[in-house]
Coordinates of C-alpha atoms and ligand atoms in Angstrom, one line a residue:
M1 CA 4.5 11.1 8.7
D2 CA 5.1 10.4 12.4
N3 CA 8.4 10.5 14.2
S4 CA 9.0 6.7 14.2
N5 CA 8.9 6.8 10.4
D6 CA 11.6 9.4 10.5
L7 CA 13.6 7.4 12.9
R8 CA 13.4 4.2 10.8
R9 CA 14.4 6.2 7.7
D10 CA 17.4 7.7 9.6
I11 CA 18.6 4.3 10.7
A12 CA 18.4 3.0 7.1
K13 CA 20.3 6.1 6.0
Q14 CA 23.0 5.4 8.5
T15 CA 23.2 1.8 7.4
M16 CA 23.6 3.0 3.8
Q17 CA 26.4 5.5 4.9
N18 CA 28.2 3.0 7.2
D19 CA 27.7 -0.4 5.6
V20 CA 27.0 -0.1 1.8
R21 CA 30.0 0.2 -0.5
L22 CA 28.8 2.5 -3.2
N23 CA 30.9 3.2 -6.3
A24 CA 32.3 -0.3 -6.1
A25 CA 31.9 -3.8 -7.5
Y26 CA 32.6 -6.9 -5.5
I27 CA 35.1 -8.9 -7.5
D28 CA 37.4 -11.7 -6.4
G29 CA 36.4 -11.2 -2.8
E30 CA 37.2 -7.5 -2.7
W31 CA 35.4 -4.2 -3.3
I32 CA 36.9 -2.6 -6.4
T33 CA 36.4 1.1 -6.8
I34 CA 34.7 1.9 -10.1
E35 CA 36.6 4.4 -12.1
A36 CA 36.6 5.3 -15.7
S37 CA 38.9 2.9 -17.5
D38 CA 40.6 3.6 -20.8
S39 CA 37.7 2.1 -22.8
D40 CA 34.6 2.9 -20.7
T41 CA 32.9 6.0 -19.5
V42 CA 31.4 6.0 -16.0
D43 CA 28.5 8.2 -15.1
D44 CA 26.9 8.9 -11.8
H45 CA 23.8 6.9 -11.2
A46 CA 21.1 8.1 -8.7
L47 CA 19.4 5.8 -6.2
Y48 CA 15.9 6.9 -4.9
D49 CA 13.7 6.6 -1.9
P50 CA 10.4 5.9 -3.7
N51 CA 8.4 6.8 -0.6
L52 CA 9.6 10.4 -0.9
G53 CA 10.7 10.5 -4.5
E54 CA 14.1 11.8 -3.4
V55 CA 17.6 10.9 -4.4
I56 CA 19.3 9.2 -1.5
A57 CA 22.6 8.5 -3.0
T58 CA 24.6 8.6 -6.2
T59 CA 26.8 5.8 -7.2
R60 CA 28.8 4.5 -10.2
L61 CA 27.8 1.5 -12.2
S62 CA 30.3 -1.1 -13.3
T63 CA 31.1 -1.6 -17.0
K64 CA 32.3 -4.3 -19.4
F65 CA 35.8 -3.8 -18.0
H66 CA 34.5 -5.1 -14.6
V67 CA 32.6 -7.9 -16.3
D68 CA 35.8 -9.2 -17.8
R69 CA 37.6 -9.0 -14.4
A70 CA 34.7 -10.8 -12.7
V71 CA 34.7 -13.5 -15.3
D72 CA 38.4 -14.0 -14.8
A73 CA 37.9 -14.3 -11.0
A74 CA 35.0 -16.7 -11.4
A75 CA 37.0 -18.9 -13.8
K76 CA 40.0 -18.9 -11.5
A77 CA 37.7 -19.9 -8.5
Y78 CA 35.8 -22.6 -10.4
P79 CA 38.1 -25.6 -10.3
A80 CA 38.4 -25.6 -6.5
W81 CA 34.8 -24.6 -5.8
S82 CA 33.3 -27.1 -8.1
Q83 CA 35.2 -29.8 -6.4
T84 CA 34.3 -28.8 -2.8
S85 CA 32.4 -31.4 -0.8
V86 CA 28.6 -30.9 -0.5
S87 CA 29.1 -30.4 3.2
T88 CA 31.5 -27.5 2.6
R89 CA 29.0 -25.8 0.2
A90 CA 26.2 -26.4 2.7
H91 CA 28.4 -24.8 5.4
Y92 CA 28.7 -21.6 3.3
L93 CA 25.0 -21.5 2.4
N94 CA 24.1 -21.8 6.1
A95 CA 26.7 -19.1 6.9
I96 CA 25.1 -16.7 4.4
A97 CA 21.7 -17.4 6.1
D98 CA 23.2 -16.9 9.6
E99 CA 24.8 -13.6 8.6
M100 CA 21.6 -12.4 7.0
E101 CA 19.8 -13.1 10.2
Q102 CA 22.5 -11.0 12.0
Q103 CA 21.9 -8.2 9.6
F104 CA 18.1 -8.7 9.4
D105 CA 17.0 -5.2 10.5
K106 CA 19.6 -3.5 8.3
L107 CA 18.5 -5.5 5.2
V108 CA 14.8 -4.8 5.9
G109 CA 15.6 -1.1 6.4
L110 CA 17.6 -0.8 3.1
S111 CA 14.9 -2.6 1.2
V112 CA 12.2 -0.2 2.4
F113 CA 14.5 2.8 1.8
N114 CA 15.4 1.9 -1.8
N115 CA 12.4 -0.2 -2.9
G116 CA 9.6 1.5 -1.0
K117 CA 7.8 -1.7 0.0
P118 CA 6.0 -1.7 3.4
I119 CA 8.2 -2.8 6.3
E120 CA 6.2 -5.9 7.0
E121 CA 6.6 -7.1 3.4
A122 CA 10.3 -6.4 3.5
K123 CA 10.6 -8.6 6.6
I124 CA 8.9 -11.4 4.7
D125 CA 11.3 -11.0 1.8
V126 CA 14.4 -11.2 4.0
S127 CA 13.0 -14.2 5.8
D128 CA 12.2 -15.9 2.5
A129 CA 15.7 -15.3 1.2
I130 CA 17.2 -16.8 4.4
A131 CA 14.9 -19.8 4.1
C132 CA 16.1 -20.3 0.5
Y133 CA 19.8 -20.5 1.5
R134 CA 19.0 -23.0 4.2
Y135 CA 16.8 -25.1 1.9
Y136 CA 19.6 -25.6 -0.6
A137 CA 22.1 -26.2 2.1
N138 CA 19.9 -29.2 3.2
L139 CA 19.0 -30.3 -0.3
I140 CA 22.6 -30.5 -1.5
T141 CA 23.7 -32.7 1.4
E142 CA 20.9 -35.1 0.5
Q143 CA 22.2 -35.6 -3.0
E144 CA 24.4 -38.7 -3.3
T145 CA 27.5 -38.5 -5.5
W146 CA 26.4 -41.6 -7.4
S147 CA 22.9 -43.1 -7.8
E148 CA 22.3 -46.4 -9.5
V149 CA 19.9 -46.1 -12.5
S150 CA 19.8 -49.8 -13.5
S151 CA 21.8 -53.0 -13.0
E152 CA 21.1 -55.9 -15.3
S153 CA 22.7 -58.3 -17.8
G154 CA 26.1 -57.8 -16.3
I155 CA 26.2 -54.0 -16.6
R156 CA 25.5 -51.1 -14.2
L157 CA 24.3 -47.7 -15.1
L158 CA 25.2 -44.9 -12.7
K159 CA 24.2 -41.3 -12.6
T160 CA 25.9 -38.2 -11.1
Y161 CA 25.6 -34.5 -11.3
A162 CA 28.2 -31.9 -12.3
P163 CA 27.9 -28.1 -11.9
V164 CA 26.9 -26.3 -15.2
G165 CA 29.9 -24.0 -14.9
L166 CA 30.2 -20.2 -14.8
C167 CA 26.9 -18.5 -14.3
A168 CA 25.5 -15.0 -15.1
L169 CA 22.7 -14.2 -12.7
I170 CA 20.5 -11.2 -13.5
V171 CA 17.7 -10.0 -11.2
P172 CA 15.0 -7.3 -11.2
W173 CA 14.1 -4.8 -8.5
N174 CA 10.8 -6.0 -7.2
F175 CA 12.0 -8.5 -4.6
P176 CA 15.6 -7.5 -3.7
M177 CA 17.5 -10.4 -2.0
V178 CA 14.7 -12.9 -2.8
T179 CA 15.2 -13.3 -6.6
T180 CA 18.9 -13.2 -5.9
A181 CA 18.6 -16.1 -3.3
W182 CA 16.5 -18.1 -5.7
K183 CA 19.4 -18.1 -8.2
L184 CA 22.5 -17.8 -6.0
A185 CA 21.6 -20.5 -3.4
P186 CA 21.1 -23.4 -6.0
A187 CA 24.0 -22.2 -8.1
L188 CA 26.4 -22.3 -5.1
A189 CA 24.9 -25.6 -4.0
A190 CA 25.6 -27.1 -7.4
G191 CA 29.2 -26.0 -7.3
C192 CA 29.0 -23.1 -9.9
T193 CA 30.8 -19.8 -9.6
V194 CA 28.8 -16.7 -10.5
L195 CA 28.6 -13.1 -11.6
L196 CA 25.5 -11.5 -10.1
K197 CA 24.0 -8.4 -11.4
P198 CA 21.3 -6.8 -9.2
S199 CA 18.9 -4.3 -10.6
E200 CA 20.5 -0.8 -10.8
V201 CA 17.2 0.5 -9.2
T202 CA 17.6 -1.3 -5.9
L203 CA 21.3 -1.6 -5.3
L204 CA 21.3 -0.8 -1.6
P205 CA 20.0 -4.0 -0.1
E206 CA 21.7 -6.2 -2.8
L207 CA 25.2 -4.7 -2.2
M208 CA 25.0 -5.8 1.4
L209 CA 25.5 -9.3 0.1
G210 CA 29.2 -8.4 -0.6
N211 CA 29.7 -7.6 3.0
I212 CA 28.0 -10.9 4.0
L213 CA 30.2 -12.9 1.7
S214 CA 33.3 -11.2 3.2
A215 CA 32.1 -11.8 6.7
I216 CA 31.7 -15.5 6.2
Q217 CA 35.0 -15.7 4.3
M218 CA 33.5 -17.1 1.1
P219 CA 36.4 -18.3 -1.1
K220 CA 37.5 -15.4 -3.4
G221 CA 35.9 -15.2 -6.9
V222 CA 33.1 -17.7 -6.2
V223 CA 30.5 -14.8 -6.1
N224 CA 31.2 -11.5 -7.9
I225 CA 28.6 -8.7 -7.7
L226 CA 28.4 -6.2 -10.4
P227 CA 26.1 -3.2 -9.9
G228 CA 25.2 -2.3 -13.4
G229 CA 22.5 -1.7 -16.0
A230 CA 21.7 -3.1 -19.4
E231 CA 25.2 -2.7 -20.8
V232 CA 26.7 -4.9 -18.0
G233 CA 23.9 -7.4 -18.3
A234 CA 24.6 -7.7 -22.0
A235 CA 28.3 -8.1 -21.5
M236 CA 27.7 -10.8 -18.9
T237 CA 25.2 -12.8 -21.0
S238 CA 27.3 -12.7 -24.2
H239 CA 30.7 -13.4 -22.6
P240 CA 32.2 -16.5 -24.2
W241 CA 33.3 -18.0 -20.9
I242 CA 29.8 -17.9 -19.3
D243 CA 28.1 -21.3 -19.4
K244 CA 24.7 -20.5 -18.0
V245 CA 22.5 -17.4 -18.0
S246 CA 19.7 -17.2 -15.4
F247 CA 17.5 -14.1 -15.9
T248 CA 14.5 -12.7 -14.1
G249 CA 12.8 -9.7 -15.6
S250 CA 10.6 -8.4 -18.3
N251 CA 9.8 -10.2 -21.6
L252 CA 11.2 -7.4 -23.6
V253 CA 14.6 -7.8 -22.0
G254 CA 14.2 -11.6 -21.7
E255 CA 14.1 -11.8 -25.5
K256 CA 17.3 -9.8 -25.8
V257 CA 19.0 -11.9 -23.2
M258 CA 18.0 -15.1 -25.1
I259 CA 19.6 -13.6 -28.3
Q260 CA 22.7 -12.5 -26.4
A261 CA 23.0 -16.0 -24.7
A262 CA 22.7 -17.7 -28.1
K263 CA 26.3 -16.8 -28.8
G264 CA 28.3 -19.9 -27.7
I265 CA 25.0 -21.9 -27.0
K266 CA 24.7 -21.0 -23.4
D267 CA 22.3 -22.8 -21.0
I268 CA 19.5 -20.5 -20.1
S269 CA 16.7 -20.0 -17.6
L270 CA 14.2 -17.2 -17.9
E271 CA 11.7 -16.1 -15.3
L272 CA 9.5 -13.5 -17.1
G273 CA 6.2 -11.7 -16.8
G274 CA 2.7 -12.7 -15.9
K275 CA -1.0 -11.8 -16.2
S276 CA -2.3 -14.3 -13.7
A277 CA -6.0 -15.0 -13.1
I278 CA -7.8 -15.3 -9.8
V279 CA -11.0 -17.3 -10.2
V280 CA -13.8 -16.8 -7.6
C281 CA -16.5 -19.5 -7.9
A282 CA -20.1 -19.0 -6.9
D283 CA -19.7 -21.0 -3.6
A284 CA -16.8 -18.9 -2.4
D285 CA -16.8 -17.0 0.9
I286 CA -17.0 -13.4 -0.3
E287 CA -15.2 -11.8 2.6
Y288 CA -12.2 -14.2 2.3
A289 CA -12.2 -14.0 -1.5
C290 CA -11.9 -10.2 -1.2
D291 CA -8.8 -10.7 1.1
L292 CA -7.2 -13.0 -1.5
I293 CA -8.0 -10.7 -4.4
I294 CA -6.5 -7.7 -2.5
G295 CA -3.4 -9.6 -1.4
G296 CA -2.9 -10.9 -4.9
I297 CA -2.9 -7.5 -6.6
F298 CA -2.0 -4.8 -4.1
T299 CA 0.9 -6.6 -2.2
N300 CA 4.1 -4.8 -3.3
A301 CA 1.9 -2.3 -5.0
G302 CA 1.2 -4.9 -7.7
Q303 CA 4.8 -5.2 -8.7
I304 CA 4.8 -9.0 -8.5
C305 CA 5.4 -11.3 -11.5
S306 CA 2.6 -13.6 -10.1
A307 CA 0.2 -10.8 -9.2
T308 CA -3.3 -12.0 -9.9
S309 CA -4.1 -9.0 -12.0
R310 CA -7.2 -10.5 -13.8
L311 CA -10.2 -11.3 -11.6
L312 CA -12.8 -13.7 -12.9
V313 CA -15.9 -13.9 -10.7
H314 CA -19.0 -16.0 -11.1
Q315 CA -21.9 -13.8 -12.3
E316 CA -24.1 -15.0 -9.4
I317 CA -22.0 -13.4 -6.7
A318 CA -20.4 -10.6 -8.8
Q319 CA -22.5 -7.7 -7.5
S320 CA -22.1 -8.5 -3.8
L321 CA -18.4 -9.3 -4.3
F322 CA -17.6 -6.0 -6.1
K323 CA -19.5 -4.1 -3.3
R324 CA -17.3 -5.6 -0.6
L325 CA -14.2 -5.4 -2.7
K326 CA -14.6 -1.7 -3.4
A327 CA -15.2 -1.0 0.3
K328 CA -12.2 -3.1 1.4
T329 CA -9.9 -1.6 -1.2
E330 CA -10.8 1.9 -0.3
D331 CA -10.0 1.1 3.4
L332 CA -6.4 0.2 2.5
Y333 CA -3.9 2.5 4.1
I334 CA -1.6 3.8 1.4
G335 CA 1.6 5.2 2.8
D336 CA 5.3 5.4 3.5
G337 CA 6.9 1.9 3.6
F338 CA 8.5 2.9 7.0
D339 CA 5.1 3.4 8.5
T340 CA 4.1 0.1 10.2
A341 CA 0.4 0.8 9.4
T342 CA 1.0 1.0 5.6
Q343 CA -0.8 -1.7 3.6
M344 CA 0.3 -0.5 0.2
G345 CA 3.5 1.5 -0.5
P346 CA 4.7 3.5 -3.6
L347 CA 5.7 2.2 -7.0
V348 CA 9.5 1.7 -7.2
S349 CA 10.3 4.6 -9.5
K350 CA 9.0 7.5 -11.4
Q351 CA 9.2 5.4 -14.6
Q352 CA 7.0 2.6 -13.0
L353 CA 4.5 5.2 -11.9
A354 CA 4.4 6.6 -15.4
E355 CA 3.8 3.1 -16.7
V356 CA 0.8 2.7 -14.4
K357 CA -0.5 6.2 -15.4
K358 CA -0.2 5.1 -19.1
Y359 CA -2.6 2.2 -18.5
M360 CA -5.0 4.4 -16.5
D361 CA -5.1 6.7 -19.5
I362 CA -5.7 3.8 -21.8
A363 CA -8.6 2.7 -19.5
T364 CA -10.1 6.1 -19.9
A365 CA -9.7 6.0 -23.6
E366 CA -11.2 2.6 -23.7
N367 CA -14.1 3.8 -21.6
L368 CA -13.6 1.0 -19.0
D369 CA -15.8 1.0 -15.8
C370 CA -13.6 2.1 -12.9
L371 CA -14.9 0.5 -9.7
T372 CA -12.3 2.4 -7.6
G373 CA -9.0 4.3 -7.9
G374 CA -7.7 5.2 -11.4
E375 CA -5.5 8.0 -10.1
I376 CA -1.9 9.0 -9.4
L377 CA -1.8 10.5 -5.9
K378 CA -0.7 14.1 -5.8
R379 CA 1.8 13.8 -3.0
Q380 CA 5.5 13.3 -2.5
G381 CA 6.7 9.9 -3.7
Y382 CA 5.5 7.5 -6.4
F383 CA 2.0 6.6 -5.3
A384 CA -1.0 5.4 -7.3
T385 CA -4.4 4.4 -5.9
P386 CA -5.3 0.8 -5.8
T387 CA -7.4 0.5 -8.9
I388 CA -10.1 -1.9 -10.1
Y389 CA -11.9 -2.0 -13.5
T390 CA -15.0 -4.1 -14.1
D391 CA -16.5 -5.8 -17.2
V392 CA -13.2 -5.4 -19.0
P393 CA -13.3 -6.9 -22.5
V394 CA -10.6 -9.5 -23.4
S395 CA -9.6 -7.2 -26.3
S396 CA -8.5 -4.5 -23.8
Q397 CA -4.8 -3.7 -23.5
L398 CA -5.4 -3.8 -19.8
W399 CA -6.6 -7.3 -20.0
M400 CA -3.8 -8.6 -22.1
E401 CA -0.7 -6.7 -20.9
E402 CA 1.3 -7.0 -17.7
I403 CA 1.0 -3.6 -16.0
F404 CA 3.2 -4.3 -12.9
G405 CA 1.3 -2.0 -10.7
P406 CA -1.8 -1.9 -8.5
V407 CA -4.4 -2.3 -11.3
L408 CA -6.9 -5.1 -11.4
V409 CA -9.1 -5.9 -14.4
S410 CA -12.1 -8.1 -14.0
A411 CA -14.8 -10.0 -15.9
T412 CA -17.6 -12.4 -15.0
F413 CA -18.2 -16.0 -16.0
S414 CA -21.2 -18.3 -16.0
D415 CA -19.6 -21.8 -15.5
N416 CA -16.2 -23.4 -14.8
V417 CA -15.6 -24.1 -18.5
E418 CA -15.9 -20.4 -19.3
A419 CA -13.7 -19.5 -16.2
I420 CA -11.0 -21.9 -17.4
R421 CA -11.2 -20.5 -21.0
L422 CA -10.9 -16.9 -19.7
A423 CA -8.1 -17.8 -17.3
N424 CA -6.1 -19.4 -20.1
D425 CA -6.7 -16.5 -22.5
S426 CA -3.3 -15.0 -22.1
K427 CA 0.2 -15.2 -23.6
Y428 CA 1.4 -15.6 -20.1
A429 CA 0.9 -18.6 -17.8
L430 CA 2.8 -18.0 -14.5
A431 CA 0.4 -18.5 -11.7
A432 CA -3.3 -18.5 -10.7
T433 CA -5.6 -18.5 -7.6
I434 CA -8.9 -20.3 -7.3
V435 CA -11.4 -19.5 -4.5
S436 CA -14.2 -22.1 -3.9
A437 CA -15.7 -24.2 -1.2
D438 CA -15.6 -27.3 -3.5
E439 CA -12.1 -28.7 -3.2
T440 CA -12.7 -31.6 -5.7
A441 CA -14.0 -29.3 -8.4
V442 CA -11.2 -26.8 -7.9
L443 CA -8.5 -29.5 -8.1
E444 CA -10.1 -30.5 -11.4
M445 CA -10.0 -26.9 -12.5
A446 CA -6.3 -26.6 -11.4
L447 CA -5.5 -29.4 -13.8
Q448 CA -6.9 -27.4 -16.7
I449 CA -5.6 -23.9 -15.9
E450 CA -2.3 -23.2 -17.6
A451 CA 0.1 -22.0 -14.8
G452 CA 3.2 -23.1 -13.0
H453 CA 1.8 -22.4 -9.5
I454 CA -1.8 -22.4 -8.4
W455 CA -3.1 -21.4 -5.0
I456 CA -6.4 -22.8 -3.9
N457 CA -8.1 -20.7 -1.1
E458 CA -4.7 -19.5 -0.1
Q459 CA -2.5 -16.3 -0.2
Q460 CA 0.5 -16.3 -2.5
I461 CA 2.8 -18.3 -0.3
V462 CA 5.9 -19.6 -2.2
L463 CA 7.7 -22.4 -0.4
P464 CA 11.4 -23.0 -1.2
E465 CA 10.6 -26.7 -2.0
A466 CA 8.0 -25.7 -4.7
G467 CA 9.3 -25.2 -8.2
W468 CA 8.7 -21.7 -9.5
G469 CA 8.2 -20.7 -13.1
G470 CA 5.6 -20.5 -15.9
F471 CA 4.3 -21.9 -19.1
K472 CA 4.0 -20.0 -22.4
Q473 CA 5.8 -16.7 -22.5
S474 CA 6.2 -16.5 -18.7
G475 CA 9.5 -18.2 -19.1
I476 CA 11.8 -21.2 -19.5
G477 CA 12.7 -23.5 -16.7
R478 CA 12.0 -23.6 -13.0
E479 CA 13.5 -22.0 -9.9
L480 CA 13.3 -23.2 -6.3
G481 CA 12.8 -26.9 -5.3
R482 CA 14.8 -29.7 -6.8
D483 CA 14.1 -28.3 -10.3
G484 CA 15.9 -25.1 -9.1
L485 CA 19.0 -27.1 -8.3
S486 CA 18.8 -29.0 -11.6
A487 CA 18.9 -25.7 -13.4
Y488 CA 22.6 -25.4 -12.3
Q489 CA 23.6 -29.1 -12.8
K490 CA 24.2 -31.4 -15.7
S491 CA 23.6 -35.1 -15.3
K492 CA 26.3 -37.5 -16.2
H493 CA 25.8 -41.2 -16.8
V494 CA 28.5 -43.8 -16.4
L495 CA 28.1 -47.4 -17.6
L496 CA 30.4 -50.2 -16.3
P497 CA 30.4 -53.9 -15.9
S498 CA 28.7 -55.2 -12.7
Ligands
NAD501 P1 13.8 -5.6 -16.7 O1 13.7 -6.7 -17.7 O2 13.7 -4.2 -17.1 O3 15.2 -5.7 -15.9 C1 15.6 -6.9 -15.3 C2 17.1 -7.0 -15.2 O4 17.7 -7.1 -16.5 C3 17.8 -5.7 -14.6 O5 18.8 -6.1 -13.7 C4 18.3 -5.0 -15.8 O6 19.4 -4.1 -15.4 C5 18.8 -6.1 -16.7 N1 18.9 -5.8 -18.1 C6 18.3 -4.8 -18.8 N2 18.7 -4.9 -20.1 C7 19.5 -6.0 -20.2 C8 20.2 -6.6 -21.3 N3 20.1 -6.1 -22.5 N4 20.9 -7.7 -21.1 C9 21.0 -8.2 -19.8 N5 20.3 -7.7 -18.7 C10 19.6 -6.6 -18.9 O7 12.8 -5.9 -15.5 P2 12.4 -5.1 -14.2 O8 11.6 -3.9 -14.6 O9 13.6 -4.9 -13.4 O10 11.4 -6.1 -13.5 C11 10.1 -6.3 -13.8 C12 9.8 -7.5 -14.7 O11 10.4 -8.7 -14.0 C13 8.4 -7.8 -14.8 O12 8.1 -8.1 -16.2 C14 8.1 -9.0 -14.0 O13 7.1 -9.8 -14.4 C15 9.5 -9.7 -14.1 N6 9.7 -10.7 -13.0 C16 9.5 -12.0 -13.2 C17 9.6 -12.9 -12.1 C18 9.4 -14.4 -12.3 O14 9.7 -15.1 -11.4 N7 8.8 -14.8 -13.4 C19 10.0 -12.4 -10.8 C20 10.2 -11.0 -10.7 C21 10.0 -10.2 -11.8

């Protein structure tokens, strides 16, 4: 590690010490120190730097007691906030974006420090989150209070939108600030008040949001932030006053959340797992296809819901493609997220590394052909090698299950019909990439591939105006775009004489 890495880490550490409120929940516009209440026990919770595998801080997580206080605050704030003008809501959304821009370097540093992702990827995350707040600030101002649906035979039908109410927002650790923005921005734009629970794994960047809300003087109680784990998530999603649950995370927890939210018939959005395909056709440019394959699986060390973790390559070009893919993969610089040269950083945690190791062991037991990688690195931090298995049968656990790490499985196909069949051979259907020189044929293929988002000859860019979400077990509902706003609104129709 060179000195500049040390320096960047030191700056992030200083930010943590000076700016992040540990041992506290942000409720009703204030930081409330977390202490054991009569009914709850509070244990210390460790936060890690995955680059070094070291504890960087210990903090306390909130409990059901704080959930109840936060719900009270959100309920108290709701009548006024839900009636604010759209221009007022847009003002606050833009103010969040402005303040995030002011704090850009700190947010990036904390993200690398606590999540491990390479610094350039962390910069993209913070920029994407800012763009999301601005997008919903604009979108909400475009929405008319009343729109005329029809006017005939002496009657008029009008439509308006009302906020859905009090929302429980629960996010994972893989894109701190981004998954939060995807929920928080449209919820605030719609006029909802919220309880936000960031992942207990990556609290450092997420807790900065409390400071940002205080700095812009967001009305008290509109946003309440609860650092917590499963217990707090369950208390939020089953609380009788919560109207809407929006959850991003694993299918295992998603199923629990759905059951918890069933109590009181809550509205629900679920953004869950994926096992997305990247299809490389015979006419694809091999060099470019390799770049898209590598970007699709090794960005964020494969910890992306839309990671294209199943490669389907036309048999005619398979041999030459695998040769280049192996060489390019082995050229990737694996290192500390604070090192600007790093192209792939560590896994987020010891548990996530163990999960990747589990699948590498299954691959060995299944006798899969390992083109490259297949190892956990013997060094400080939670590092695995970028790994590719070829000729993987569809019955393999590695083919079927989401690994959430830098592990690519691949198979070949002989024509587009087989490619589509293989791409759709999954319980998930979140995203896909197609690489081909024939745009007409690929658009036809895109119609038949089951996925909520398909990239054709493009990296995984997600624009705020594009709805995000999957089919099948990848979830329910859409985030981002107009659909993302609708997720926090209920339409209301009014009929009157014309
Ligand atoms: P996870 O399901 O373990 O945790 C997600 C969140 O749920 C965390 O904040 C966690 O504290 C909370 N939680 C845990 N138990 C809970 C309970 N009983 N009730 C309520 N909340 C509870 O997921 P993770 O490991 O943090 O993230 C990885 C998963 O997220 C992957 O499966 C990935 O595909 C998925 N993901 C999906 C998308 C998408 O847009 N579809 C985006 C990012 C991540």
